[in-house]
Amino acid sequence: DVPKGVMTISYSSFRLRYANSFDYTLTGTMSMEGDMSGAVFTANATIKNQLKGLTSKVENYVIEMTIQSLYMNYKISGQFTHGTYGNVSLSTDQNFKQLLFADHPSEGIMTVEGGEGTKARMTIIDSSSYMIEADLNGDGTYEWNSGKLYWVN
């Protein structure tokens, strides 16, 4: 049998505050389960800014990782709600592939979808560069492109 690890952290009304600078209350769970072949991390959380009365959420945030030879493959999904700016959903269109212990992936595509069909897409070009595209009006066409960008270590 392959050794397996399981960890769950739950927090309820966990409060972080400092004078009138910040005051946040966190509620939620984080869990991770895995073995030598990979792991799954899941998070669901609510954070309330007590000073501004704004609530933000992370829902069904999942990172699924598998180890294959010298590489880690992973995909990311989930929903984020910001008290002021609204909702976005993350999805991985092509799994990320990253050499074990490397700083950055060498391939992968992730899309962030916002309101009214607007989207941003990050495409990994190679282990040192990536590109961002944006569909600014929700028509399905990525009309903005960052060009080639480089990771900063």
Short mmCIF file of C-alpha atoms in Angstrom, two decimals:
data_model
loop_
_atom_site.label_atom_id
_atom_site.label_comp_id
_atom_site.label_asym_id
_atom_site.label_seq_id
_atom_site.Cartn_x
_atom_site.Cartn_y
_atom_site.Cartn_z
CA ASP A 1 0.00 0.00 0.00
CA VAL A 2 1.17 3.51 -0.86
CA PRO A 3 1.24 5.86 2.16
CA LYS A 4 -1.51 8.46 2.00
CA GLY A 5 -1.90 11.74 3.87
CA VAL A 6 -5.07 13.63 4.71
CA MET A 7 -5.32 17.05 6.37
CA THR A 8 -8.33 19.28 6.99
CA ILE A 9 -8.31 22.69 8.62
CA SER A 10 -11.60 24.29 9.61
CA TYR A 11 -11.99 27.75 11.04
CA SER A 12 -15.07 29.58 12.24
CA SER A 13 -15.20 33.29 13.05
CA PHE A 14 -11.39 33.48 13.10
CA ARG A 15 -10.74 37.19 13.57
CA LEU A 16 -7.67 39.19 12.54
CA ARG A 17 -7.59 42.81 13.56
CA TYR A 18 -5.25 45.60 14.44
CA ALA A 19 -6.60 48.87 15.83
CA ASN A 20 -8.42 50.72 13.05
CA SER A 21 -6.05 49.48 10.31
CA PHE A 22 -7.75 46.17 9.52
CA ASP A 23 -10.41 43.88 10.94
CA TYR A 24 -11.28 40.64 9.12
CA THR A 25 -13.28 37.56 10.08
CA LEU A 26 -12.58 34.26 8.30
CA THR A 27 -14.80 31.16 8.16
CA GLY A 28 -14.20 28.06 6.07
CA THR A 29 -12.28 24.86 5.42
CA MET A 30 -9.14 23.81 3.59
CA SER A 31 -8.23 20.21 2.93
CA MET A 32 -5.48 18.29 1.23
CA GLU A 33 -5.28 14.61 0.43
CA GLY A 34 -2.50 12.89 -1.40
CA ASP A 35 0.13 10.23 -1.85
CA MET A 36 3.34 9.80 -3.83
CA SER A 37 1.42 10.02 -7.13
CA GLY A 38 -0.27 13.36 -6.45
CA ALA A 39 -2.62 15.37 -4.29
CA VAL A 40 -5.86 17.34 -4.26
CA PHE A 41 -6.20 20.64 -2.39
CA THR A 42 -9.69 22.08 -1.79
CA ALA A 43 -10.75 25.37 -0.18
CA ASN A 44 -14.03 27.04 0.68
CA ALA A 45 -13.87 30.25 2.68
CA THR A 46 -15.60 33.50 3.49
CA ILE A 47 -13.75 36.61 4.61
CA LYS A 48 -15.58 39.65 5.92
CA ASN A 49 -13.99 43.07 6.14
CA GLN A 50 -15.55 44.26 9.39
CA LEU A 51 -14.51 47.89 8.83
CA LYS A 52 -16.14 48.17 5.39
CA GLY A 53 -18.90 45.56 5.77
CA LEU A 54 -17.74 43.74 2.60
CA THR A 55 -17.75 39.96 2.23
CA SER A 56 -15.60 37.98 -0.20
CA LYS A 57 -15.70 34.23 -0.88
CA VAL A 58 -13.62 31.42 -2.30
CA GLU A 59 -15.85 28.52 -3.36
CA ASN A 60 -14.90 25.08 -4.62
CA TYR A 61 -11.30 26.17 -5.21
CA VAL A 62 -9.52 22.97 -6.24
CA ILE A 63 -5.95 22.22 -7.30
CA GLU A 64 -5.47 18.66 -8.59
CA MET A 65 -1.84 17.58 -8.94
CA THR A 66 -0.30 14.41 -10.35
CA ILE A 67 3.36 13.44 -10.49
CA GLN A 68 4.57 11.82 -13.70
CA SER A 69 8.25 10.99 -13.93
CA LEU A 70 10.09 14.31 -13.45
CA TYR A 71 7.02 16.50 -13.96
CA MET A 72 4.06 17.70 -11.97
CA ASN A 73 0.80 18.18 -13.87
CA TYR A 74 -1.95 20.24 -12.28
CA LYS A 75 -5.23 21.94 -12.95
CA ILE A 76 -7.00 24.69 -11.05
CA SER A 77 -10.68 25.53 -10.76
CA GLY A 78 -12.95 27.54 -8.49
CA GLN A 79 -15.07 30.61 -8.00
CA PHE A 80 -14.13 33.88 -6.32
CA THR A 81 -16.56 36.54 -5.17
CA HIS A 82 -15.29 39.98 -4.15
CA GLY A 83 -17.53 42.25 -2.12
CA THR A 84 -16.95 45.18 -4.47
CA TYR A 85 -15.81 43.81 -7.84
CA GLY A 86 -18.07 40.77 -8.30
CA ASN A 87 -17.47 37.16 -9.35
CA VAL A 88 -14.94 35.28 -11.44
CA SER A 89 -14.56 31.58 -12.21
CA LEU A 90 -11.23 29.86 -12.84
CA SER A 91 -10.81 26.85 -15.10
CA THR A 92 -7.87 25.04 -16.62
CA ASP A 93 -8.26 24.45 -20.35
CA GLN A 94 -4.95 22.59 -20.67
CA ASN A 95 -3.25 21.14 -17.60
CA PHE A 96 -0.14 22.92 -16.39
CA LYS A 97 3.06 20.91 -16.69
CA GLN A 98 6.02 21.82 -14.52
CA LEU A 99 9.39 20.19 -14.02
CA LEU A 100 9.68 19.13 -10.38
CA PHE A 101 11.30 21.89 -8.29
CA ALA A 102 11.16 24.37 -11.20
CA ASP A 103 9.90 27.90 -10.55
CA HIS A 104 7.37 28.01 -13.39
CA PRO A 105 5.32 25.70 -15.62
CA SER A 106 6.38 24.96 -19.19
CA GLU A 107 2.86 24.54 -20.59
CA GLY A 108 -0.78 25.07 -19.65
CA ILE A 109 -3.78 27.30 -20.28
CA MET A 110 -6.06 28.84 -17.65
CA THR A 111 -9.18 30.97 -18.20
CA VAL A 112 -10.76 33.44 -15.79
CA GLU A 113 -14.38 34.25 -16.66
CA GLY A 114 -16.13 37.32 -15.30
CA GLY A 115 -19.46 39.02 -15.74
CA GLU A 116 -21.29 39.29 -19.07
CA GLY A 117 -19.08 36.64 -20.70
CA THR A 118 -15.84 38.59 -20.35
CA LYS A 119 -12.73 36.41 -20.06
CA ALA A 120 -8.99 36.49 -19.61
CA ARG A 121 -6.80 33.61 -20.70
CA MET A 122 -3.22 32.86 -19.67
CA THR A 123 -1.23 30.62 -22.00
CA ILE A 124 2.14 29.29 -20.91
CA ILE A 125 4.56 29.56 -23.85
CA ASP A 126 7.53 27.87 -22.19
CA SER A 127 9.18 27.73 -18.74
CA SER A 128 10.28 31.36 -18.96
CA SER A 129 7.33 33.07 -20.67
CA TYR A 130 3.55 33.33 -20.98
CA MET A 131 0.86 35.42 -22.67
CA ILE A 132 -2.41 36.99 -21.47
CA GLU A 133 -5.40 37.52 -23.75
CA ALA A 134 -8.71 39.22 -22.93
CA ASP A 135 -12.24 39.13 -24.31
CA LEU A 136 -13.29 42.56 -23.07
CA ASN A 137 -16.87 42.60 -24.35
CA GLY A 138 -17.99 38.96 -23.96
CA ASP A 139 -18.33 38.21 -27.70
CA GLY A 140 -16.03 35.15 -27.58
CA THR A 141 -13.14 36.88 -29.36
CA TYR A 142 -9.93 37.70 -27.50
CA GLU A 143 -9.36 41.21 -28.81
CA TRP A 144 -6.51 42.15 -26.44
CA ASN A 145 -3.15 40.38 -26.24
CA SER A 146 -0.25 41.16 -23.91
CA GLY A 147 2.35 39.75 -26.24
CA LYS A 148 5.08 37.58 -24.76
CA LEU A 149 5.68 38.24 -21.05
CA TYR A 150 8.49 36.84 -18.89
CA TRP A 151 8.32 35.45 -15.36
CA VAL A 152 10.09 37.60 -12.78
CA ASN A 153 11.90 35.65 -10.04
#
